[in-house]
Structure formats: structure tokens, C-alpha cells
Amino acid sequence: VRIADELDAAEKTFADAGISTARADAEWIAATALSMRRSALHATLDGEPPNGFSERFAKLVARRARREPLAYVVGTVNFRGLELEVGAGCLVPRSETETTAERAIARARERTSGRATIVDVGTGCGAIALSCAAEVPDARIFATEAHGAARGWALRNLARTGLRCTLLPGDLMSPLHPALGGVVDVVVSNPPYVPEPEWAALEPEVRRFEPKEAIVGGPTGLEIIAELSEQSRMWLAPGGWLILEIAADQGEQVRNMLRFLGFLESVVSQDMTGRDRVVEARWMG
Ligand SMILES: C[S@@+](CC[C@H](N)C(=O)[O-])C[C@H]1O[C@@H](n2cnc3c(N)ncnc32)[C@H](O)[C@@H]1O
């Protein structure tokens, strides 16, 4: 048996399980079981599997075939060049959230003197906060997270990357020290924004494995966005930015709500597939 044969069998198992990315997933998992990069895999395909590979590979393939997210199975995900650990209890950072992080980084860099202060609300595994730490190295960064399991992953990623950011447990912006009132340059969040009625129709990877509290934002999906937007006004500096990831059909409603709350200059950016994804609004104080 060659590695290529085991790979073909895994691809078929995944296709039978309804996974549309069957070949790519089989390759990622084989590379993980071989402790090598996926780009190095093709050179090994005609060889015999090394000792222990078949058992390791079979266990990982069985997990993915039950529709566990690929990132949980391989244990890491790439986010803006950072390799972050993920697993049960935290949302897998999505590629569209790289756009959210990019907008926060761009706004933080607009500050011309002193250090920018950035708050990432609901940091999950730390993806947005750690990207800001990597790409705006002199910024002061705080990350809040209400759920202990997700905080565990954020802590691992803080240690793994060696980047600097203060992780605070608790609800939305409430864990921030009062001294930060009126001085935050950027509040950024990828909050839970899926309407409750849509939960049942999500893919098995999401419904069966990812934490519901990371995804569902209430009956309309806008409840947490509204609460966070209201709270952020106390913390933002005059001229500071609130940056929110949203669902593609929420742009209009969220911009109206922000205008009603007194924010100015709201703009919507699209992700790489051209769908509305990020709302930015300026707080004039
Ligand atoms: C959509 S996930 C985003 C995670 C991460 N920022 C990312 O983009 O990959 C939302 C996160 O907010 C957290 N969360 C939900 N409600 C919260 C609240 N009231 N206060 C703080 N964090 C909350 C969830 O546990 C979850 O980690």
C-alpha cells in the first residue's frame, strides 16, 4: 500500500460523507499525520507509509468523515499568516474575518501620534487581536471573551505566537478598566450575528461542532451587534472607529442602527467574494 492509495480511499470516504472538498481535506489530513507541510506531500505519495501513519491517518479521517471541522481535525488554521490552534469550544476563524482584521489594522495605523488602543470583542481563539498585535506592533490591544473554552484557545495562541495582548474574561466591553473610557481608537468585533431560526440549516460542521453561542446573535441576529454598538460609545475616543463583521444582508440595518446611535461616516466593505461583510462607523464623541 502506498500513501497515495490511503489518500484515494480517504477522498472517497469524504465524498461519500458529502464533503465537497474531499481531495483537499484528505491531503491536509495526510500531511498532518505525516507531520509535514501539505506542499511537501506530493513527493511522498508513491512511497510506503511510515510506521504508525496508517493508524494516525485512519483516526483523523474518521473524525472528519463525521463532519468535524477540518481545522479541529488538523488542529490549526492559518489567519493572516499566523498559525493558530483551534479545537472544541472555539469558532474556527473564517477567511472573511481576515477582511475585518484588515480594516481594524488600517484604522489603527491612521493614528499619527502615540500608541493606538484596540479592543477585540469576543476574540475566540484570538485571531483578530493577534493579527492586530502582529501588524500594528506598537498598539495596546485588549481582547474580551465571555466563554472559558474559547479563552483557553486564545491563551494557547498568545503563548504560541509570543504576541502581546491583554485577554479579559467577561461580557462584551464590561471587563475593560474604566480608565479606557473615551480613549479607545478601534473597537473591532466579529460578533455572533446569525439569526436563531437559521441555526438548524447550517452545515453539520457548524451545527454539530462549533459553539452555538459563538454564532447565534439572538432571534434576529442583530441583538449582540446592537448591544455592543451601544456600549462601544462609552469607550471610543472622539474620532475612533467601531468595526463590525456582519452577515451579507445586514449592512443596511446595521448602518441605520449606527446612525441612530450617533455614529457618523459609516461604510461597508466587501469580502474577497464581493459580499458585504464589514461595517465601519466613526464615533465623533
Ligand atoms: C463569531 S465568534 C468570533 C470569534 C473570533 N473573533 C473570530 O473571528 O474567529 C464570536 C465570539 O464572541 C464570543 N461571545 C459571544 N457572546 C459574547 C459576549 N456577550 N461577550 C463576549 N464575548 C462573547 C463567543 O464566545 C465567540 O468566541
Tab-separated table of C-alpha atoms and ligand atoms in Angstrom:
chain	number	residue	atom	x	y	z
A	1	VAL	CA	0.000	0.000	0.000
A	2	ARG	CA	1.293	3.443	-0.925
A	3	ILE	CA	0.402	6.709	0.787
A	4	ALA	CA	-1.383	7.620	-2.457
A	5	ASP	CA	-3.726	4.616	-2.033
A	6	GLU	CA	-4.657	5.644	1.505
A	7	LEU	CA	-5.216	9.171	0.271
A	8	ASP	CA	-7.542	7.975	-2.511
A	9	ALA	CA	-9.534	5.888	-0.023
A	10	ALA	CA	-9.892	8.858	2.339
A	11	GLU	CA	-11.019	11.075	-0.542
A	12	LYS	CA	-13.756	8.570	-1.371
A	13	THR	CA	-14.832	8.333	2.297
A	14	PHE	CA	-15.136	12.123	2.471
A	15	ALA	CA	-17.017	12.399	-0.832
A	16	ASP	CA	-19.451	9.710	0.398
A	17	ALA	CA	-19.921	11.741	3.601
A	18	GLY	CA	-20.999	14.737	1.491
A	19	ILE	CA	-17.810	16.787	1.889
A	20	SER	CA	-17.267	18.938	-1.205
A	21	THR	CA	-13.549	19.493	-0.542
A	22	ALA	CA	-12.808	15.754	-0.246
A	23	ARG	CA	-9.393	15.673	-2.000
A	24	ALA	CA	-8.008	18.783	-0.364
A	25	ASP	CA	-9.175	17.663	3.078
A	26	ALA	CA	-7.594	14.218	2.603
A	27	GLU	CA	-4.312	15.910	1.676
A	28	TRP	CA	-4.351	18.276	4.666
A	29	ILE	CA	-5.052	15.364	6.996
A	30	ALA	CA	-2.351	13.140	5.415
A	31	ALA	CA	0.161	15.966	5.791
A	32	THR	CA	-0.847	16.315	9.456
A	33	ALA	CA	-0.471	12.563	10.055
A	34	LEU	CA	2.985	12.743	8.409
A	35	SER	CA	3.913	15.925	10.360
A	36	MET	CA	4.800	17.714	7.135
A	37	ARG	CA	3.565	20.664	5.121
A	38	ARG	CA	0.887	19.949	2.530
A	39	SER	CA	3.169	21.353	-0.178
A	40	ALA	CA	5.712	18.586	0.596
A	41	LEU	CA	3.123	15.807	0.397
A	42	HIS	CA	3.267	15.067	-3.342
A	43	ALA	CA	6.890	13.901	-3.090
A	44	THR	CA	5.902	11.134	-0.641
A	45	LEU	CA	2.830	9.764	-2.409
A	46	ASP	CA	4.459	6.784	-4.132
A	47	GLY	CA	6.279	5.699	-1.002
A	48	GLU	CA	5.188	3.249	1.678
A	49	PRO	CA	3.566	4.814	4.733
A	50	PRO	CA	5.986	5.225	7.646
A	51	ASN	CA	5.391	3.359	10.916
A	52	GLY	CA	2.209	4.439	12.677
A	53	PHE	CA	0.955	6.575	9.774
A	54	SER	CA	-1.972	4.360	8.791
A	55	GLU	CA	-3.385	4.261	12.342
A	56	ARG	CA	-2.960	8.009	12.859
A	57	PHE	CA	-4.433	8.793	9.458
A	58	ALA	CA	-7.417	6.451	9.965
A	59	LYS	CA	-8.338	8.141	13.278
A	60	LEU	CA	-8.210	11.624	11.768
A	61	VAL	CA	-10.138	10.509	8.664
A	62	ALA	CA	-12.880	9.018	10.870
A	63	ARG	CA	-13.218	12.342	12.713
A	64	ARG	CA	-13.514	14.350	9.501
A	65	ALA	CA	-15.952	11.814	7.998
A	66	ARG	CA	-18.256	12.561	10.962
A	67	ARG	CA	-18.122	16.165	9.692
A	68	GLU	CA	-15.871	17.545	12.426
A	69	PRO	CA	-14.391	20.796	11.006
A	70	LEU	CA	-11.126	20.249	9.148
A	71	ALA	CA	-9.390	22.849	11.316
A	72	TYR	CA	-10.309	20.964	14.520
A	73	VAL	CA	-9.009	17.720	12.980
A	74	VAL	CA	-5.668	19.131	11.838
A	75	GLY	CA	-5.512	21.359	14.946
A	76	THR	CA	-4.513	24.651	13.358
A	77	VAL	CA	-5.724	27.293	10.949
A	78	ASN	CA	-3.865	29.996	9.061
A	79	PHE	CA	-5.122	33.533	9.678
A	80	ARG	CA	-3.318	36.465	8.047
A	81	GLY	CA	-0.092	34.449	8.146
A	82	LEU	CA	-0.437	33.351	11.775
A	83	GLU	CA	-0.793	29.643	12.518
A	84	LEU	CA	-3.409	29.471	15.278
A	85	GLU	CA	-4.529	26.468	17.308
A	86	VAL	CA	-8.247	25.709	17.310
A	87	GLY	CA	-10.473	22.961	18.647
A	88	ALA	CA	-13.681	22.187	20.512
A	89	GLY	CA	-15.118	25.280	22.198
A	90	CYS	CA	-13.915	27.954	19.789
A	91	LEU	CA	-15.117	29.143	16.423
A	92	VAL	CA	-12.813	28.370	13.501
A	93	PRO	CA	-11.724	31.785	12.170
A	94	ARG	CA	-13.112	32.239	8.648
A	95	SER	CA	-11.251	33.784	5.744
A	96	GLU	CA	-13.782	36.666	5.559
A	97	THR	CA	-12.738	37.694	9.066
A	98	GLU	CA	-9.308	38.479	7.613
A	99	THR	CA	-11.059	41.448	5.971
A	100	THR	CA	-12.476	42.532	9.356
A	101	ALA	CA	-8.992	42.359	10.887
A	102	GLU	CA	-7.541	44.234	7.900
A	103	ARG	CA	-9.973	47.146	8.425
A	104	ALA	CA	-9.104	47.322	12.144
A	105	ILE	CA	-5.393	47.318	11.309
A	106	ALA	CA	-5.857	50.050	8.699
A	107	ARG	CA	-7.818	52.272	11.119
A	108	ALA	CA	-5.328	51.735	13.939
A	109	ARG	CA	-2.473	52.724	11.611
A	110	GLU	CA	-4.231	56.023	10.846
A	111	ARG	CA	-3.302	57.248	14.306
A	112	THR	CA	-0.412	59.610	13.743
A	113	SER	CA	0.983	60.072	17.253
A	114	GLY	CA	1.243	57.798	20.295
A	115	ARG	CA	0.086	54.199	20.540
A	116	ALA	CA	-3.267	53.122	19.151
A	117	THR	CA	-5.627	51.325	21.556
A	118	ILE	CA	-7.610	48.451	20.036
A	119	VAL	CA	-10.284	46.274	21.654
A	120	ASP	CA	-11.326	42.972	20.024
A	121	VAL	CA	-14.688	41.927	21.489
A	122	GLY	CA	-15.438	38.176	21.524
A	123	THR	CA	-11.938	37.198	20.497
A	124	GLY	CA	-12.499	33.416	20.273
A	125	CYS	CA	-9.109	31.850	19.537
A	126	GLY	CA	-7.634	35.363	19.349
A	127	ALA	CA	-7.487	35.700	15.560
A	128	ILE	CA	-8.314	39.416	15.198
A	129	ALA	CA	-6.475	40.602	18.325
A	130	LEU	CA	-3.322	38.654	17.470
A	131	SER	CA	-3.307	39.867	13.850
A	132	CYS	CA	-3.526	43.426	15.174
A	133	ALA	CA	-0.650	42.672	17.563
A	134	ALA	CA	1.434	41.269	14.701
A	135	GLU	CA	0.637	44.034	12.222
A	136	VAL	CA	0.414	47.099	14.486
A	137	PRO	CA	3.266	46.161	16.837
A	138	ASP	CA	3.189	49.308	18.969
A	139	ALA	CA	-0.578	49.178	19.603
A	140	ARG	CA	-2.102	48.494	23.010
A	141	ILE	CA	-4.506	45.607	22.487
A	142	PHE	CA	-7.269	44.207	24.680
A	143	ALA	CA	-9.394	41.173	23.846
A	144	THR	CA	-12.580	40.215	25.673
A	145	GLU	CA	-14.266	36.835	25.640
A	146	ALA	CA	-17.242	35.598	27.650
A	147	HIS	CA	-16.656	31.867	27.257
A	148	GLY	CA	-13.944	29.972	29.112
A	149	ALA	CA	-13.365	27.294	26.477
A	150	ALA	CA	-12.673	29.916	23.806
A	151	ARG	CA	-10.384	31.825	26.191
A	152	GLY	CA	-8.364	28.639	26.636
A	153	TRP	CA	-7.593	28.638	22.901
A	154	ALA	CA	-6.797	32.357	22.910
A	155	LEU	CA	-4.310	31.785	25.741
A	156	ARG	CA	-2.628	28.958	23.844
A	157	ASN	CA	-2.306	31.194	20.798
A	158	LEU	CA	-0.909	34.061	22.849
A	159	ALA	CA	1.763	31.708	24.155
A	160	ARG	CA	2.347	30.110	20.752
A	161	THR	CA	2.791	33.372	18.852
A	162	GLY	CA	4.549	35.315	21.619
A	163	LEU	CA	2.463	38.364	20.633
A	164	ARG	CA	1.261	40.889	23.195
A	165	CYS	CA	-2.392	41.406	24.006
A	166	THR	CA	-4.391	41.542	27.260
A	167	LEU	CA	-7.111	38.893	27.400
A	168	LEU	CA	-10.064	39.836	29.633
A	169	PRO	CA	-12.862	37.463	30.669
A	170	GLY	CA	-16.426	38.741	30.587
A	171	ASP	CA	-19.346	40.165	28.681
A	172	LEU	CA	-18.750	42.426	25.655
A	173	MET	CA	-16.876	45.597	26.795
A	174	SER	CA	-17.660	45.310	30.509
A	175	PRO	CA	-14.279	43.761	31.504
A	176	LEU	CA	-12.384	46.896	30.380
A	177	HIS	CA	-10.813	49.104	33.031
A	178	PRO	CA	-12.787	52.379	33.441
A	179	ALA	CA	-9.597	54.302	32.625
A	180	LEU	CA	-10.076	53.191	28.998
A	181	GLY	CA	-13.352	55.125	28.784
A	182	GLY	CA	-13.200	57.595	25.873
A	183	VAL	CA	-9.688	56.609	24.747
A	184	VAL	CA	-10.137	53.540	22.523
A	185	ASP	CA	-9.206	54.128	18.867
A	186	VAL	CA	-10.705	50.944	17.431
A	187	VAL	CA	-13.388	48.609	18.745
A	188	VAL	CA	-13.459	45.594	16.430
A	189	SER	CA	-15.652	42.537	16.637
A	190	ASN	CA	-16.807	39.514	14.739
A	191	PRO	CA	-19.836	39.052	16.994
A	192	PRO	CA	-22.390	36.235	16.873
A	193	TYR	CA	-24.776	37.505	14.162
A	194	VAL	CA	-26.709	34.525	12.771
A	195	PRO	CA	-30.478	34.713	13.446
A	196	GLU	CA	-31.670	31.868	15.688
A	197	PRO	CA	-34.079	30.465	13.023
A	198	GLU	CA	-31.130	29.952	10.629
A	199	TRP	CA	-29.163	27.744	13.038
A	200	ALA	CA	-30.909	24.487	12.086
A	201	ALA	CA	-29.995	24.930	8.396
A	202	LEU	CA	-26.252	25.458	8.944
A	203	GLU	CA	-23.741	22.865	7.774
A	204	PRO	CA	-23.136	19.862	10.044
A	205	GLU	CA	-19.589	21.084	10.762
A	206	VAL	CA	-21.028	24.207	12.350
A	207	ARG	CA	-24.181	22.829	13.983
A	208	ARG	CA	-22.670	19.718	15.480
A	209	PHE	CA	-19.260	21.008	16.498
A	210	GLU	CA	-18.881	24.773	16.769
A	211	PRO	CA	-20.250	26.586	19.865
A	212	LYS	CA	-23.729	27.944	19.224
A	213	GLU	CA	-23.018	30.945	21.477
A	214	ALA	CA	-20.259	31.978	19.071
A	215	ILE	CA	-22.615	32.028	16.099
A	216	VAL	CA	-26.214	32.860	17.011
A	217	GLY	CA	-26.828	36.506	17.859
A	218	GLY	CA	-30.454	36.212	19.027
A	219	PRO	CA	-33.875	35.971	17.341
A	220	THR	CA	-32.991	38.484	14.580
A	221	GLY	CA	-29.199	38.024	14.678
A	222	LEU	CA	-28.747	41.733	15.445
A	223	GLU	CA	-29.172	41.672	19.232
A	224	ILE	CA	-25.487	41.392	20.187
A	225	ILE	CA	-24.437	43.844	17.460
A	226	ALA	CA	-26.918	46.388	18.898
A	227	GLU	CA	-25.772	45.901	22.489
A	228	LEU	CA	-22.102	46.125	21.552
A	229	SER	CA	-22.651	49.232	19.414
A	230	GLU	CA	-24.413	50.982	22.293
A	231	GLN	CA	-21.693	50.036	24.774
A	232	SER	CA	-18.815	50.981	22.476
A	233	ARG	CA	-19.834	54.670	22.585
A	234	MET	CA	-18.612	54.914	26.192
A	235	TRP	CA	-15.169	53.592	25.297
A	236	LEU	CA	-14.339	55.091	21.903
A	237	ALA	CA	-12.207	58.223	21.661
A	238	PRO	CA	-13.680	61.093	19.622
A	239	GLY	CA	-12.921	60.092	16.017
A	240	GLY	CA	-12.498	56.409	16.976
A	241	TRP	CA	-13.880	53.577	14.845
A	242	LEU	CA	-16.328	50.764	15.525
A	243	ILE	CA	-15.671	47.900	13.106
A	244	LEU	CA	-18.219	45.082	12.954
A	245	GLU	CA	-18.348	41.930	10.903
A	246	ILE	CA	-21.913	41.304	9.683
A	247	ALA	CA	-23.888	38.872	7.549
A	248	ALA	CA	-24.132	39.851	3.873
A	249	ASP	CA	-27.764	41.002	4.232
A	250	GLN	CA	-27.339	43.051	7.440
A	251	GLY	CA	-25.446	46.090	6.073
A	252	GLU	CA	-28.425	48.404	5.640
A	253	GLN	CA	-29.980	47.644	9.029
A	254	VAL	CA	-26.694	47.941	10.896
A	255	ARG	CA	-25.812	51.262	9.231
A	256	ASN	CA	-29.242	52.661	10.135
A	257	MET	CA	-28.881	51.499	13.712
A	258	LEU	CA	-25.422	53.080	13.983
A	259	ARG	CA	-26.697	56.373	12.601
A	260	PHE	CA	-29.499	56.284	15.168
A	261	LEU	CA	-26.905	55.718	17.916
A	262	GLY	CA	-24.976	58.800	16.818
A	263	PHE	CA	-22.182	57.275	14.721
A	264	LEU	CA	-21.076	59.106	11.564
A	265	GLU	CA	-19.408	58.154	8.283
A	266	SER	CA	-20.485	54.526	8.225
A	267	VAL	CA	-19.050	52.485	5.361
A	268	VAL	CA	-19.463	48.846	4.324
A	269	SER	CA	-16.612	46.764	2.873
A	270	GLN	CA	-16.892	43.543	0.922
A	271	ASP	CA	-15.006	40.290	1.426
A	272	MET	CA	-12.987	38.622	-1.330
A	273	THR	CA	-16.177	37.182	-2.845
A	274	GLY	CA	-17.762	40.651	-3.111
A	275	ARG	CA	-20.316	40.182	-0.303
A	276	ASP	CA	-20.963	42.903	2.281
A	277	ARG	CA	-19.014	41.869	5.350
A	278	VAL	CA	-17.728	44.710	7.454
A	279	VAL	CA	-19.360	47.908	8.688
A	280	GLU	CA	-17.129	50.706	9.975
A	281	ALA	CA	-18.566	53.734	11.701
A	282	ARG	CA	-16.907	56.735	13.280
A	283	TRP	CA	-17.722	57.980	16.756
A	284	MET	CA	-17.439	61.756	16.974
A	285	GLY	CA	-17.802	61.882	20.764
B	1	LIG	C1	-18.296	34.734	15.766
B	1	LIG	S1	-17.245	34.314	17.113
B	1	LIG	C2	-15.774	35.183	16.661
B	1	LIG	C3	-14.514	34.640	17.268
B	1	LIG	C4	-13.248	35.294	16.732
B	1	LIG	N1	-13.245	36.729	16.989
B	1	LIG	C5	-13.112	35.054	15.243
B	1	LIG	O1	-13.413	35.971	14.462
B	1	LIG	O2	-12.737	33.953	14.837
B	1	LIG	C6	-17.928	35.281	18.432
B	1	LIG	C7	-17.180	35.160	19.740
B	1	LIG	O3	-17.789	36.011	20.704
B	1	LIG	C8	-17.899	35.329	21.936
B	1	LIG	N2	-19.038	35.915	22.643
B	1	LIG	C9	-20.356	35.660	22.462
B	1	LIG	N3	-21.098	36.460	23.251
B	1	LIG	C10	-20.230	37.241	23.942
B	1	LIG	C11	-20.387	38.276	24.910
B	1	LIG	N4	-21.602	38.662	25.315
B	1	LIG	N5	-19.280	38.859	25.412
B	1	LIG	C12	-18.038	38.483	24.992
B	1	LIG	N6	-17.835	37.504	24.088
B	1	LIG	C13	-18.910	36.896	23.558
B	1	LIG	C14	-18.086	33.877	21.553
B	1	LIG	O4	-17.728	33.008	22.609
B	1	LIG	C15	-17.157	33.776	20.354
B	1	LIG	O5	-15.853	33.440	20.728
